[in-house]
mmCIF file of N, CA and C in Angstrom:
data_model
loop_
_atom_site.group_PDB
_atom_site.id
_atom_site.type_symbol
_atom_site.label_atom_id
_atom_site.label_comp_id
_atom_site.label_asym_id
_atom_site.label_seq_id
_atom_site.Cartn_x
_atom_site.Cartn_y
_atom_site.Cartn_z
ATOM 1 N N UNK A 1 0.855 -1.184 0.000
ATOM 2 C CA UNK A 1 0.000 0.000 0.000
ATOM 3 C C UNK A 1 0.889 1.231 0.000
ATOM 4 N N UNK A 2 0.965 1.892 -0.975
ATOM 5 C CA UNK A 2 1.512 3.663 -1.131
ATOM 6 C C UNK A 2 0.689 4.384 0.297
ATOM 7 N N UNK A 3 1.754 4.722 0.255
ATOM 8 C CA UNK A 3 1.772 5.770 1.398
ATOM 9 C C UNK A 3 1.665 7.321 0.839
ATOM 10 N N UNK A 4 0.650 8.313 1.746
ATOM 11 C CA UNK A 4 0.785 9.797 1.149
ATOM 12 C C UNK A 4 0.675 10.608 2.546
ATOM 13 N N UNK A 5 1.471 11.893 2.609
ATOM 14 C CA UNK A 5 1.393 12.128 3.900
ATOM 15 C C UNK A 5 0.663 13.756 3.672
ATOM 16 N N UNK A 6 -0.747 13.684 4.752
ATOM 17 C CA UNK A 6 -1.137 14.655 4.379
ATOM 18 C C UNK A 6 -1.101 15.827 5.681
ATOM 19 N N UNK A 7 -1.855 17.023 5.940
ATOM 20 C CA UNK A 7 -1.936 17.780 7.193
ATOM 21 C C UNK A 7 -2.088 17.267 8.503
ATOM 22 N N UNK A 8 -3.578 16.330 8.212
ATOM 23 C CA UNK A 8 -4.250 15.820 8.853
ATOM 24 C C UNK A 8 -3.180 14.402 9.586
ATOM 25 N N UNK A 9 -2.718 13.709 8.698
ATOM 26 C CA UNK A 9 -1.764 12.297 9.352
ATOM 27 C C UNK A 9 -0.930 13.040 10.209
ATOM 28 N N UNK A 10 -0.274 14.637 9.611
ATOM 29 C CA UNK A 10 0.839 14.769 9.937
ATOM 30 C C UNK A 10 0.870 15.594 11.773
ATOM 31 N N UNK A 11 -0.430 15.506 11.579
ATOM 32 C CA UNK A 11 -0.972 16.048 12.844
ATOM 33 C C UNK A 11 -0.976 15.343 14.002
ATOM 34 N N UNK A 12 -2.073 13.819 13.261
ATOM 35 C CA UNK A 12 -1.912 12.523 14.234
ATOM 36 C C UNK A 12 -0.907 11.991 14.774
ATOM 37 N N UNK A 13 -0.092 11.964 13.355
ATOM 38 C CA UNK A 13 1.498 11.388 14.360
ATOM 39 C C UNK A 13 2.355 12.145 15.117
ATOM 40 N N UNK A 14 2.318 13.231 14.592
ATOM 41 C CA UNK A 14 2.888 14.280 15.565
ATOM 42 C C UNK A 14 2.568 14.274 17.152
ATOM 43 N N UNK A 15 0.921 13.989 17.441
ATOM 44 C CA UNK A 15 0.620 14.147 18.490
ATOM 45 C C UNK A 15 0.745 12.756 19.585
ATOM 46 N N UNK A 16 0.593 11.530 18.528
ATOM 47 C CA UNK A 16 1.223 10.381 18.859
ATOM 48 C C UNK A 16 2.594 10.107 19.149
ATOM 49 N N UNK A 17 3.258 10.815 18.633
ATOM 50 C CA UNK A 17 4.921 10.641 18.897
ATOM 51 C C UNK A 17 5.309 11.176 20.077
ATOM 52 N N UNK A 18 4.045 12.587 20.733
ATOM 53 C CA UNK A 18 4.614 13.134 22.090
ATOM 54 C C UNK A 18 3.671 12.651 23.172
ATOM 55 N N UNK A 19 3.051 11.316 22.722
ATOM 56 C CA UNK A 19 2.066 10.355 23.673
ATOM 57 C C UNK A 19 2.741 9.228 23.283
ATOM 58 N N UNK A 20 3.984 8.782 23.653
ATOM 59 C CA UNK A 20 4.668 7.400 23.275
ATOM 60 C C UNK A 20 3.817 6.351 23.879
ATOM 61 N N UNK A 21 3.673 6.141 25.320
ATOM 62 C CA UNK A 21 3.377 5.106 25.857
ATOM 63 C C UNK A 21 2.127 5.505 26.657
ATOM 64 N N UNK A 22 1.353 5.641 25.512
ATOM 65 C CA UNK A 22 -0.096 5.856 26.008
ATOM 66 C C UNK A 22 -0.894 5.690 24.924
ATOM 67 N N UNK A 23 -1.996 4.491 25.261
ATOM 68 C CA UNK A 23 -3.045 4.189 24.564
ATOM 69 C C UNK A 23 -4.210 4.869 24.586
ATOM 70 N N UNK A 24 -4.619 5.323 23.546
ATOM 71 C CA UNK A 24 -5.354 6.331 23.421
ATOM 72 C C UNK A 24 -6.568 5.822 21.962
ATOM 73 N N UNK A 25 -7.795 6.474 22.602
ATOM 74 C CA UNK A 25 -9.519 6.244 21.983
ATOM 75 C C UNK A 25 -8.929 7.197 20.740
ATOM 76 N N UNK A 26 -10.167 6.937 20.130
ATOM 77 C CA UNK A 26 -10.496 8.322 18.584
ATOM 78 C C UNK A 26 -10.616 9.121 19.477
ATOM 79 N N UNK A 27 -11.539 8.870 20.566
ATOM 80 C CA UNK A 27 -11.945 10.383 21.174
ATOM 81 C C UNK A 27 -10.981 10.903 22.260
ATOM 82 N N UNK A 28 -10.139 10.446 22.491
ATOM 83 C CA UNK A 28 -8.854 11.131 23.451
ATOM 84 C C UNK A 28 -8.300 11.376 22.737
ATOM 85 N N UNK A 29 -8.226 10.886 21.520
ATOM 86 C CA UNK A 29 -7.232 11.437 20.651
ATOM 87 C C UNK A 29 -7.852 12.665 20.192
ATOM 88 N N UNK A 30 -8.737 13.196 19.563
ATOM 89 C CA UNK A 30 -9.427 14.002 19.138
ATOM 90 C C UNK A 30 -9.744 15.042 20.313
ATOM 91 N N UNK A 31 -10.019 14.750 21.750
ATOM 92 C CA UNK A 31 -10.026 15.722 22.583
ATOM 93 C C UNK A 31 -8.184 15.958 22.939
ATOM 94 N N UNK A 32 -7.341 15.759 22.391
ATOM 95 C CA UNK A 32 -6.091 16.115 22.706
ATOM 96 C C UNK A 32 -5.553 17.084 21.833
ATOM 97 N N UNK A 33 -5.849 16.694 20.350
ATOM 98 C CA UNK A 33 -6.127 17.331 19.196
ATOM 99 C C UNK A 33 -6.720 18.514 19.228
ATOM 100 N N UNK A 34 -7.384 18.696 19.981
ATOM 101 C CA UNK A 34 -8.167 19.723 19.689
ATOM 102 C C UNK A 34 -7.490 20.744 20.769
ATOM 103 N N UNK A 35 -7.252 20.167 22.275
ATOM 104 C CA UNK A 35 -6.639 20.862 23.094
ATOM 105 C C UNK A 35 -5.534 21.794 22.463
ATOM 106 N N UNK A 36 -4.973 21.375 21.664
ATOM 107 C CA UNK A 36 -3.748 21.239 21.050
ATOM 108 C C UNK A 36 -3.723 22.120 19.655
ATOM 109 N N UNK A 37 -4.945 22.824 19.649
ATOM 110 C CA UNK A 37 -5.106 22.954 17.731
ATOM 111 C C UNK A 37 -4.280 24.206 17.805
ATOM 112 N N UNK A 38 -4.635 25.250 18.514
ATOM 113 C CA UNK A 38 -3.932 26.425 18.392
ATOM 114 C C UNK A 38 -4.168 26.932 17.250
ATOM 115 N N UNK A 39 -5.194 27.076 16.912
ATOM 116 C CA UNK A 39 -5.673 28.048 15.563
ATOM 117 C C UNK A 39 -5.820 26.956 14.867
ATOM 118 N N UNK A 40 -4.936 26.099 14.659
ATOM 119 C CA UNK A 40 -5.624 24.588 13.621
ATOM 120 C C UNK A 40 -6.660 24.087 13.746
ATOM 121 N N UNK A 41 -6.985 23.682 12.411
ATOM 122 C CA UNK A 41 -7.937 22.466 11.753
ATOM 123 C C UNK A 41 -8.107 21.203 12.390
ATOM 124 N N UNK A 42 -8.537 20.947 13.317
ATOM 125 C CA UNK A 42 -8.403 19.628 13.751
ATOM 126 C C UNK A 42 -9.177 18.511 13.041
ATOM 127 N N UNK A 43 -8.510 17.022 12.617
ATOM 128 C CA UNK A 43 -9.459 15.994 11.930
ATOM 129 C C UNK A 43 -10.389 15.727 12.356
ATOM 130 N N UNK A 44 -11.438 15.634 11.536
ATOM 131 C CA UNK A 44 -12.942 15.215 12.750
ATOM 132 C C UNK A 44 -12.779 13.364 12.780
ATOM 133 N N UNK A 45 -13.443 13.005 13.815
ATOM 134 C CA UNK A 45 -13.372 11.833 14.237
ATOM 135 C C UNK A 45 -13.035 10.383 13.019
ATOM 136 N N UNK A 46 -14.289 10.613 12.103
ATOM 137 C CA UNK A 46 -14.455 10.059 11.044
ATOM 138 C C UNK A 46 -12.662 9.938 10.425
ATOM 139 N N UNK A 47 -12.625 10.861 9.700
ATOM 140 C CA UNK A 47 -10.873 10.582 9.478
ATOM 141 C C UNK A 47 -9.862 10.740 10.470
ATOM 142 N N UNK A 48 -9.904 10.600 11.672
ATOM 143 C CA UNK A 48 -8.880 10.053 12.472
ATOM 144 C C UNK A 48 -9.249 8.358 12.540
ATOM 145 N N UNK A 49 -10.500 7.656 12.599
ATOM 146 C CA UNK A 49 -10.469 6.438 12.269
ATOM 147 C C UNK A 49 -10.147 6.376 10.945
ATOM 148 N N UNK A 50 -9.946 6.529 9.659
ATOM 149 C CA UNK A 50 -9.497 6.248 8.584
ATOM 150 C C UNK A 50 -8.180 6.128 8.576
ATOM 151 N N UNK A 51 -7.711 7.390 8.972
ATOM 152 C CA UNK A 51 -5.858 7.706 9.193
ATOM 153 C C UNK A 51 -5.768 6.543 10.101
ATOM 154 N N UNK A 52 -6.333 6.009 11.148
ATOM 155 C CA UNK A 52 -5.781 5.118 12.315
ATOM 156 C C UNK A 52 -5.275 3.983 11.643
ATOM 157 N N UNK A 53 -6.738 3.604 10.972
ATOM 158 C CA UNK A 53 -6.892 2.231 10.075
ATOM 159 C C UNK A 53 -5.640 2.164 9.239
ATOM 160 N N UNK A 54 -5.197 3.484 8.224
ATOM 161 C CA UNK A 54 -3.947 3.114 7.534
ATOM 162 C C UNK A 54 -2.620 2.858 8.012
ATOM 163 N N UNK A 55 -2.683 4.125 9.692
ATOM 164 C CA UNK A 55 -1.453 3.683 9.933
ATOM 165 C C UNK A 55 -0.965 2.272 11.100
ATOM 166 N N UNK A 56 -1.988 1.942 11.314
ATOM 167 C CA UNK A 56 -2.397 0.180 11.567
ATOM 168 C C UNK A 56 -1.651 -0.697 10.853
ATOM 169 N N UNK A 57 -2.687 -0.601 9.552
ATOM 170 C CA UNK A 57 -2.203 -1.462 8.565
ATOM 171 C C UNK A 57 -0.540 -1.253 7.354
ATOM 172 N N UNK A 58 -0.097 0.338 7.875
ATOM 173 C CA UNK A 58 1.296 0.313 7.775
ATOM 174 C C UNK A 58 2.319 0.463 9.047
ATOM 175 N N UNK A 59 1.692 -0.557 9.630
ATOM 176 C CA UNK A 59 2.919 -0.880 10.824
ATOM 177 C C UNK A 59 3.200 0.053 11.928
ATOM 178 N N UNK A 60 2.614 1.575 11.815
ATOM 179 C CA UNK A 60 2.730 2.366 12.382
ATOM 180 C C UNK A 60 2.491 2.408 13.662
ATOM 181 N N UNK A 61 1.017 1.583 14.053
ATOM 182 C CA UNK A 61 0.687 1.718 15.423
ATOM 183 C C UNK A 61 0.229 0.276 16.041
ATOM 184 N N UNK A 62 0.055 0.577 16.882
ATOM 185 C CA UNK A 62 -0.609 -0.809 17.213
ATOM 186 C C UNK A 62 -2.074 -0.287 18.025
ATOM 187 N N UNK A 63 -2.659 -1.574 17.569
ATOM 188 C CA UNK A 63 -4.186 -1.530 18.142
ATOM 189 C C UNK A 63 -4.314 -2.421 18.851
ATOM 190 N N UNK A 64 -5.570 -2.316 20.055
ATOM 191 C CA UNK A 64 -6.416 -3.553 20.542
ATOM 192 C C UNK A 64 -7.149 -2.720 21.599
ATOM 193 N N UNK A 65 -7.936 -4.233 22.162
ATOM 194 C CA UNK A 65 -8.842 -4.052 22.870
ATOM 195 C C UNK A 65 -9.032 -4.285 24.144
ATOM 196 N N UNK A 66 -8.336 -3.332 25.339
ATOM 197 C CA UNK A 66 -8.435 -3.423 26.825
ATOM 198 C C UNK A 66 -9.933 -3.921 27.439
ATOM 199 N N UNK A 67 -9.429 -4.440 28.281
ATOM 200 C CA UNK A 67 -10.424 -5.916 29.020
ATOM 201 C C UNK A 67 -11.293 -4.657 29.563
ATOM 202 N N UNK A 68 -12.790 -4.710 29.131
ATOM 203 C CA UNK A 68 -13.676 -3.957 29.836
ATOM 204 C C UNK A 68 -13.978 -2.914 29.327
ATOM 205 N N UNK A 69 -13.124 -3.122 27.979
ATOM 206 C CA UNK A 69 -13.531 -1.731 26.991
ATOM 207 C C UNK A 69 -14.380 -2.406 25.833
ATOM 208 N N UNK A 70 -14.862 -1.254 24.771
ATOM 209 C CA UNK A 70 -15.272 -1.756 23.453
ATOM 210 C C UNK A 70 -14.879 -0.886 22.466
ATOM 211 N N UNK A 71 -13.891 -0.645 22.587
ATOM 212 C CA UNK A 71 -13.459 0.190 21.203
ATOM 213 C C UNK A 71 -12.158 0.115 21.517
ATOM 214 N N UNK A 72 -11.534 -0.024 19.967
ATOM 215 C CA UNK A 72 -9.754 -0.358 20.067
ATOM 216 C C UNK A 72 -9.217 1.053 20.793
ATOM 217 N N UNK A 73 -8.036 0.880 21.168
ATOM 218 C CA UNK A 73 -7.326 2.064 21.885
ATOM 219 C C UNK A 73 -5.762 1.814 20.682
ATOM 220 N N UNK A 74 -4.886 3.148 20.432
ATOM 221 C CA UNK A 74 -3.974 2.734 19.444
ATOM 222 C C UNK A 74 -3.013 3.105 20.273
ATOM 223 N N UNK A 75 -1.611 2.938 20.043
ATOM 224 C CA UNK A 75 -0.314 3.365 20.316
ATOM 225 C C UNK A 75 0.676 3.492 19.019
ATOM 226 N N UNK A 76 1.561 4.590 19.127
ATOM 227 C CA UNK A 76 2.252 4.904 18.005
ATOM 228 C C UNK A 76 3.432 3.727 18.409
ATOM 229 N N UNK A 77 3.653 2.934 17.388
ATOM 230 C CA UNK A 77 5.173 2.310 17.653
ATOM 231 C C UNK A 77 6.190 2.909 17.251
ATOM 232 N N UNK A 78 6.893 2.982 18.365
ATOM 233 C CA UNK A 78 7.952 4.001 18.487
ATOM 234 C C UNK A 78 9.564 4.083 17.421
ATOM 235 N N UNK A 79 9.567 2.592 17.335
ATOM 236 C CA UNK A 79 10.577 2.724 16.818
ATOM 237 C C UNK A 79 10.634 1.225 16.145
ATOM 238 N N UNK A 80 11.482 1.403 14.865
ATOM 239 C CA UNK A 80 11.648 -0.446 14.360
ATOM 240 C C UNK A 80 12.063 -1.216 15.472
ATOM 241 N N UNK A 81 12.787 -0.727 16.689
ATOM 242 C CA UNK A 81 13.056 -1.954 17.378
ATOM 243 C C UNK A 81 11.574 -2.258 18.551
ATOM 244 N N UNK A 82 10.901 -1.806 17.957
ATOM 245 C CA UNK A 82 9.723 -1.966 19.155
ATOM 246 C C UNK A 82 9.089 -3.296 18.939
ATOM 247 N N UNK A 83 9.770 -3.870 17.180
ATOM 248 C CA UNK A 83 9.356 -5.175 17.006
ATOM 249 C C UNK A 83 9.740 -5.905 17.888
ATOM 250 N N UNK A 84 10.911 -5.947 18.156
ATOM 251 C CA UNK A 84 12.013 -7.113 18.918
ATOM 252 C C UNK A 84 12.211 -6.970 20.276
ATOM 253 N N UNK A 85 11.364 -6.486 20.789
ATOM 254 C CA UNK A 85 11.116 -6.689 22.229
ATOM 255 C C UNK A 85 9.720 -6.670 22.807
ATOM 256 N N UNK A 86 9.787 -7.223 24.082
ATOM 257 C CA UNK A 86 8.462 -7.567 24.636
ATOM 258 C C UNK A 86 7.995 -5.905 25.600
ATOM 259 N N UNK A 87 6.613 -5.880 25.044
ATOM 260 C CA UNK A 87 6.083 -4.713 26.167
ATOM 261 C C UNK A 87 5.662 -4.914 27.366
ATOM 262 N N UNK A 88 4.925 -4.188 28.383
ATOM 263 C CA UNK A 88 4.555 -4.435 29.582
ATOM 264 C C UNK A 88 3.365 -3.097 29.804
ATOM 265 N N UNK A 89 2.805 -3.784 30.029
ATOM 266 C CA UNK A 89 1.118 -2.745 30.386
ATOM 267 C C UNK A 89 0.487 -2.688 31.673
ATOM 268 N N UNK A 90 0.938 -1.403 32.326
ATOM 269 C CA UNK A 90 0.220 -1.441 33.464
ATOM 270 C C UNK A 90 -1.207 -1.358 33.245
ATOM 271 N N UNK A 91 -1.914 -2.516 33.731
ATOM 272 C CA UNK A 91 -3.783 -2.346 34.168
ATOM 273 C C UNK A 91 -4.723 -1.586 34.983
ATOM 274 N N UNK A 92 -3.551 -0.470 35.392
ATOM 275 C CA UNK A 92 -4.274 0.423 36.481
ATOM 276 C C UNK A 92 -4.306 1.757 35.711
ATOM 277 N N UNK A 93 -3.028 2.201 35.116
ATOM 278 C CA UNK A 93 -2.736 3.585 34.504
ATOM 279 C C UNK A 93 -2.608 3.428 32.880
ATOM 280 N N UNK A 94 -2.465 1.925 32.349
ATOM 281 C CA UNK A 94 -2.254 2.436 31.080
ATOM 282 C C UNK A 94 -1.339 2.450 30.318
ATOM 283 N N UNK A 95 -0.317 2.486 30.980
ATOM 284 C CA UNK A 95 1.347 3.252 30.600
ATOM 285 C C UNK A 95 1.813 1.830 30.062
ATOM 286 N N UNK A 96 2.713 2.011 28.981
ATOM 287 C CA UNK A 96 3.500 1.202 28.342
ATOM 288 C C UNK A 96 4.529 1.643 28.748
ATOM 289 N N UNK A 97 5.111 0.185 29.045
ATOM 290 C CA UNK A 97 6.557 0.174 29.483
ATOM 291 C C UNK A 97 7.744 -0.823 28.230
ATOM 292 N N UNK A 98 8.344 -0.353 27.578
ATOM 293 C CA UNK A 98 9.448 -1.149 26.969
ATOM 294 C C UNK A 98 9.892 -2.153 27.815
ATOM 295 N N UNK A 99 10.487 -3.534 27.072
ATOM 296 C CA UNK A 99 11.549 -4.269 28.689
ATOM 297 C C UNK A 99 12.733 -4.262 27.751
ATOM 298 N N UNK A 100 13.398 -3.762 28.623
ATOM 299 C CA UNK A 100 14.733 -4.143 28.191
ATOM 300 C C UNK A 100 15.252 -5.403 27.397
ATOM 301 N N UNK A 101 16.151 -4.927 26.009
ATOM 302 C CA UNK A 101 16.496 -5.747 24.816
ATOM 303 C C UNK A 101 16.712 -7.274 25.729
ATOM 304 N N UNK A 102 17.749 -7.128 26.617
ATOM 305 C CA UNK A 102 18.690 -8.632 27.339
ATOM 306 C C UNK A 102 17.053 -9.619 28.043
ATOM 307 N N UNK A 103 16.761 -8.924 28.801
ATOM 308 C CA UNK A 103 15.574 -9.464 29.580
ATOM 309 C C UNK A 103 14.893 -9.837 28.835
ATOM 310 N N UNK A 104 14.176 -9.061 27.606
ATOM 311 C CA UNK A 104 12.946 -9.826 26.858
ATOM 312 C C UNK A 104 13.632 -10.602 26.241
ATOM 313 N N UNK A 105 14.912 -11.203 25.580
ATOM 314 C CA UNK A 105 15.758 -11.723 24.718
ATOM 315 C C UNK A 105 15.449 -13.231 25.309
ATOM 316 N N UNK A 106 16.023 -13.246 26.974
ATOM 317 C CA UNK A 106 16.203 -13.984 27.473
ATOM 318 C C UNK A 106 14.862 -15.112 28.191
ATOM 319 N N UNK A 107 14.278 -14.109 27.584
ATOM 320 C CA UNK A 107 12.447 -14.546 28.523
ATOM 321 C C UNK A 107 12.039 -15.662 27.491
ATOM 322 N N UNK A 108 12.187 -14.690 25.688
ATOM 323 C CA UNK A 108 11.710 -15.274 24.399
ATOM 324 C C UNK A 108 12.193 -16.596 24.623
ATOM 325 N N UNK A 109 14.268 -17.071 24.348
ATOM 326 C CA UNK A 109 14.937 -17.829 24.370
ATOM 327 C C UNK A 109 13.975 -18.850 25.453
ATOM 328 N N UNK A 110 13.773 -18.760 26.194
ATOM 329 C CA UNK A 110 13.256 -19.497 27.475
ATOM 330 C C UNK A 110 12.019 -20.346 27.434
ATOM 331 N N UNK A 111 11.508 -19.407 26.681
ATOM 332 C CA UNK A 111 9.667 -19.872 26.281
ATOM 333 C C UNK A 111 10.045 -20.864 24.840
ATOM 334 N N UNK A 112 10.756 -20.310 23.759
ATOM 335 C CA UNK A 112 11.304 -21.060 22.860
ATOM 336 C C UNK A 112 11.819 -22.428 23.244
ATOM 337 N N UNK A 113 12.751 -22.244 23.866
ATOM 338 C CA UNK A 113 13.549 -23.927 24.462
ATOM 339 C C UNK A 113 12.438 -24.531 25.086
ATOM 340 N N UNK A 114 11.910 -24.492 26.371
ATOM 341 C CA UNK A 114 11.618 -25.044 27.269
ATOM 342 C C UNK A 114 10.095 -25.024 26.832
ATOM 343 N N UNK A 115 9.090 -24.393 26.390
ATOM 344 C CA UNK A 115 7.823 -24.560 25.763
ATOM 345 C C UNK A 115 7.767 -25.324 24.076
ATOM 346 N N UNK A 116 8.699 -24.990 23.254
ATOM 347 C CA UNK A 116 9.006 -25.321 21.883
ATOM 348 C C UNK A 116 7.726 -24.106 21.311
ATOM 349 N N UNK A 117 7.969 -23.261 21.962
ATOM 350 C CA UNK A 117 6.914 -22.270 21.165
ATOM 351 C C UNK A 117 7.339 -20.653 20.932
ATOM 352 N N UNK A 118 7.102 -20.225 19.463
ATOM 353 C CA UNK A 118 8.102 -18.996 18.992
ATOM 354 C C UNK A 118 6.765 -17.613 19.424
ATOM 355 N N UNK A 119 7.578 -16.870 20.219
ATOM 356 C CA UNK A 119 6.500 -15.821 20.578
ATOM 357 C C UNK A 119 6.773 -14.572 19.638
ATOM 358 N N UNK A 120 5.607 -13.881 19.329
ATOM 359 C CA UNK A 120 5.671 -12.399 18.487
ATOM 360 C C UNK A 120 5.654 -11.545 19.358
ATOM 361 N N UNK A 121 7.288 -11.209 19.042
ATOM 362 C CA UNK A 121 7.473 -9.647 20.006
ATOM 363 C C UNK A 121 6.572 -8.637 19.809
ATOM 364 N N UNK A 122 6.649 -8.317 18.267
ATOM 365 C CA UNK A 122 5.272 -7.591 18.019
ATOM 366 C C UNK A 122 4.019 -6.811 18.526
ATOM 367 N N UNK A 123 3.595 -8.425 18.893
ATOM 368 C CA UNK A 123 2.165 -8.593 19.129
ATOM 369 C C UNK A 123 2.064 -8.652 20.891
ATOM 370 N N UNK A 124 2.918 -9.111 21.443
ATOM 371 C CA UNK A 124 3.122 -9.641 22.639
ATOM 372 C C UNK A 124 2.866 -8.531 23.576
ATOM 373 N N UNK A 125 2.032 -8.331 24.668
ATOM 374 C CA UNK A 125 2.337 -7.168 25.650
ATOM 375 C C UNK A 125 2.007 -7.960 26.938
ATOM 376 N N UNK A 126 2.416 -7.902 28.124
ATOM 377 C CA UNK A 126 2.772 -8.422 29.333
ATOM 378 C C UNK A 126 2.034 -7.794 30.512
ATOM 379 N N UNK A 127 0.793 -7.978 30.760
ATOM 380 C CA UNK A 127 0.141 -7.446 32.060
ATOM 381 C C UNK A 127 0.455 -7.307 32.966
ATOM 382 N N UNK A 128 0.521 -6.151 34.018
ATOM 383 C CA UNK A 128 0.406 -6.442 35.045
ATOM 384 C C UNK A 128 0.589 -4.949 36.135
ATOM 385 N N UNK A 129 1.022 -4.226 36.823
ATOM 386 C CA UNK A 129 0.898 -3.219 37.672
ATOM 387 C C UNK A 129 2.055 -2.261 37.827
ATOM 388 N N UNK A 130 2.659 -1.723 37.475
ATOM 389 C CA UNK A 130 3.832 -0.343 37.587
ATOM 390 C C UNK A 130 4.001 -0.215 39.250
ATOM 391 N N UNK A 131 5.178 -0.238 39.082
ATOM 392 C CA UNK A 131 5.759 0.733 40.571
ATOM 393 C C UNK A 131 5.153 1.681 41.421
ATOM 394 N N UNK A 132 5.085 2.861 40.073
ATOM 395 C CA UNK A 132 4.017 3.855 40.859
ATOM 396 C C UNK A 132 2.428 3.870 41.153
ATOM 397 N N UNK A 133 1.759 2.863 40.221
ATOM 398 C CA UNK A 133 0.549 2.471 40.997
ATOM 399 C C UNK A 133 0.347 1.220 41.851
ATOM 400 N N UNK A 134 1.668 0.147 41.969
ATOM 401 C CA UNK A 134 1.845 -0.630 43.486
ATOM 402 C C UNK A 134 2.123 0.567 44.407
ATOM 403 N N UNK A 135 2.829 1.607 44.115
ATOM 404 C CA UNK A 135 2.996 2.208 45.709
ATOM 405 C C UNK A 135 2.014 2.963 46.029
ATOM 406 N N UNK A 136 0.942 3.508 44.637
ATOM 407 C CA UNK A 136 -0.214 4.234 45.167
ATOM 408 C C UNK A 136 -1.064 3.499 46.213
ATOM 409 N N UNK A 137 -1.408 1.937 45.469
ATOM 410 C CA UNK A 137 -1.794 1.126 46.433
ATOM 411 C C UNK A 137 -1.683 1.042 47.579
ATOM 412 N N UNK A 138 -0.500 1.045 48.151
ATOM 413 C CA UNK A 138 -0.033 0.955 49.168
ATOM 414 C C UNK A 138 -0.099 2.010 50.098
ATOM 415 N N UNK A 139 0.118 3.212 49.586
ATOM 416 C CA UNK A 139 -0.343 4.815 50.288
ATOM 417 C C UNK A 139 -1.868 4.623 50.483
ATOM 418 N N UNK A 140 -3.009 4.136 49.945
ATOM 419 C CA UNK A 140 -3.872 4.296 50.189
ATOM 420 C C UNK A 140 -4.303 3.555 51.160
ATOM 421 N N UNK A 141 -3.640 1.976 51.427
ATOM 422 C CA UNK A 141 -4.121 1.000 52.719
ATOM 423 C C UNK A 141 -3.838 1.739 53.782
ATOM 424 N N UNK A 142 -4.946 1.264 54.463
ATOM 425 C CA UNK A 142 -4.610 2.373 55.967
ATOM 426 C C UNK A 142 -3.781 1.270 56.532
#
């Protein structure tokens, strides 16, 4: 698929690139967008799902669907190496966390040998709770 880069994409990714590790609706995206227009044109909803859809399907972002939601949430992938390592998703805040190249290397290798099964870094993201919302937790137990 040809690629064309117009105002409107150049807007989305722009605003995606300074929301790395945050999954974000059409409509957070579009209420961020807009926060953000400063005299600009902002895309209306309709073509920010179109733009999403293309840059989806050119590798650009990643999509899915958080447990308890119904509408995909996207993330800009940050970089070609975002293939080759495993992510980590806190379930409280949201936040994407990279794991380090050695650690996820060594996790893959592990599941490979000892399961006989090849995992997609890709695709792969790793549940579970961040630092700073275990210690919120913890501030809040009386």
């Amino acid at each position: 698929m040809s690629s064309y880069h117009t105002e409107q994409k150049r807007l989305l990714t722009e605003f995606l690139d300074r929301h790395p590790d945050e999954a974000l609706t059409v409509d957070s995206l579009y209420e961020g967008l807009y926060a953000e227009a400063q005299g600009r044109t902002v895309p209306a909803k309709s073509t920010l799902y179109r733009l999403l859809n293309r840059l989806y399907e050119e590798g650009e972002v990643k999509r899915f669907v958080p447990d308890g939601q119904k509408c995909y949430v996207y993330e800009r992938i940050a970089s070609p190496l975002c293939h080759s390592h495993l992510h980590l998703r806190c379930t409280d805040c949201g936040r994407l966390f990279h794991m380090p190249h050695e650690e996820s290397d060594e996790l893959l290798l592990r599941i490979r040998k000892g399961c006989h099964f090849a995992v997609s870094e890709a695709d792969t993201v790793l549940l579970g709770t961040c630092l700073g919302c275990t210690n919120k937790k913890k501030e809040a137990t009386p």
